[in-house]
Amino acid sequence: MEDHPVRAVVLQSSCPHYQAGDAVVFEGALIAADKSAALCMVALNAIYPFLYAARRGGSVKPTPVQCPDCEECVRFCIERLD
């Protein structure tokens, strides 16, 4: 099965943990800690299905994905890196 590196990039944030441009890189099933910003568990829950699809070769559209914590809205864009 295909295994592509992917990145989640923050497009917009009102959360104190993220700024626009922050990114989290995934290599296989792991976060590449040396290439990544911190990742909140709530945000991971929101973006995981899109990360997994991109990692396994699925279509990646430039549609923003939003963290469900409404008061601290963070919008991510998922990118395949190969």
Tab-separated table of C-alpha atoms in Angstrom:
chain	number	residue	atom	x	y	z
A	1	MET	CA	0.000	0.000	0.000
A	2	GLU	CA	1.186	3.520	-0.789
A	3	ASP	CA	2.574	5.636	2.018
A	4	HIS	CA	3.072	9.312	1.146
A	5	PRO	CA	4.469	11.986	3.468
A	6	VAL	CA	1.855	14.642	4.264
A	7	ARG	CA	1.727	18.012	5.965
A	8	ALA	CA	-1.025	19.903	7.773
A	9	VAL	CA	-0.495	23.663	7.480
A	10	VAL	CA	-2.354	26.215	9.605
A	11	LEU	CA	-4.172	28.675	7.337
A	12	GLN	CA	-5.912	30.701	10.054
A	13	SER	CA	-6.000	30.529	13.839
A	14	SER	CA	-7.610	32.184	16.831
A	15	CYS	CA	-6.070	29.503	19.079
A	16	PRO	CA	-3.119	30.505	21.279
A	17	HIS	CA	-1.324	27.267	20.326
A	18	TYR	CA	-1.131	27.981	16.569
A	19	GLN	CA	-0.181	30.745	14.172
A	20	ALA	CA	-0.830	30.848	10.436
A	21	GLY	CA	1.983	29.005	8.692
A	22	ASP	CA	2.619	26.483	11.474
A	23	ALA	CA	2.881	22.976	10.054
A	24	VAL	CA	2.882	19.367	11.216
A	25	VAL	CA	4.626	16.809	9.002
A	26	PHE	CA	3.657	13.135	9.005
A	27	GLU	CA	6.045	10.496	7.668
A	28	GLY	CA	4.170	7.232	7.585
A	29	ALA	CA	2.122	6.847	10.741
A	30	LEU	CA	4.438	9.089	12.771
A	31	ILE	CA	4.764	12.827	13.312
A	32	ALA	CA	8.174	14.071	12.188
A	33	ALA	CA	8.842	15.957	15.425
A	34	ASP	CA	11.954	17.725	14.122
A	35	LYS	CA	9.926	19.221	11.225
A	36	SER	CA	6.697	19.985	13.083
A	37	ALA	CA	4.893	22.379	15.365
A	38	ALA	CA	2.970	21.013	18.344
A	39	LEU	CA	-0.279	19.185	17.607
A	40	CYS	CA	-3.370	19.377	19.803
A	41	MET	CA	-5.398	16.161	20.232
A	42	VAL	CA	-8.646	17.930	19.277
A	43	ALA	CA	-7.109	19.242	16.052
A	44	LEU	CA	-5.645	15.804	15.279
A	45	ASN	CA	-9.091	14.254	15.656
A	46	ALA	CA	-10.485	16.729	13.110
A	47	ILE	CA	-7.767	16.364	10.472
A	48	TYR	CA	-6.934	12.657	10.861
A	49	PRO	CA	-9.309	11.276	8.171
A	50	PHE	CA	-7.889	13.715	5.609
A	51	LEU	CA	-4.290	12.978	6.635
A	52	TYR	CA	-4.866	9.252	6.335
A	53	ALA	CA	-6.501	9.535	2.909
A	54	ALA	CA	-3.647	11.709	1.605
A	55	ARG	CA	-1.043	9.391	3.108
A	56	ARG	CA	-2.569	6.376	1.378
A	57	GLY	CA	-2.769	8.026	-2.050
A	58	GLY	CA	-6.281	9.446	-1.958
A	59	SER	CA	-7.268	12.686	-3.602
A	60	VAL	CA	-6.108	15.810	-1.796
A	61	LYS	CA	-8.211	18.891	-2.470
A	62	PRO	CA	-7.183	22.311	-1.134
A	63	THR	CA	-10.288	22.505	1.052
A	64	PRO	CA	-9.612	23.840	4.562
A	65	VAL	CA	-10.327	21.515	7.492
A	66	GLN	CA	-11.445	23.148	10.729
A	67	CYS	CA	-10.752	22.068	14.270
A	68	PRO	CA	-14.128	21.617	16.061
A	69	ASP	CA	-13.222	23.775	19.057
A	70	CYS	CA	-15.430	26.709	18.025
A	71	GLU	CA	-14.004	29.310	20.374
A	72	GLU	CA	-10.445	28.638	19.204
A	73	CYS	CA	-10.999	28.061	15.510
A	74	VAL	CA	-8.028	26.681	13.574
A	75	ARG	CA	-8.202	25.968	9.838
A	76	PHE	CA	-5.718	23.545	8.306
A	77	CYS	CA	-4.853	22.635	4.736
A	78	ILE	CA	-3.638	19.071	4.096
A	79	GLU	CA	-0.853	18.636	1.521
A	80	ARG	CA	0.881	15.541	0.157
A	81	LEU	CA	4.646	16.160	-0.005
A	82	ASP	CA	5.790	13.975	-2.889
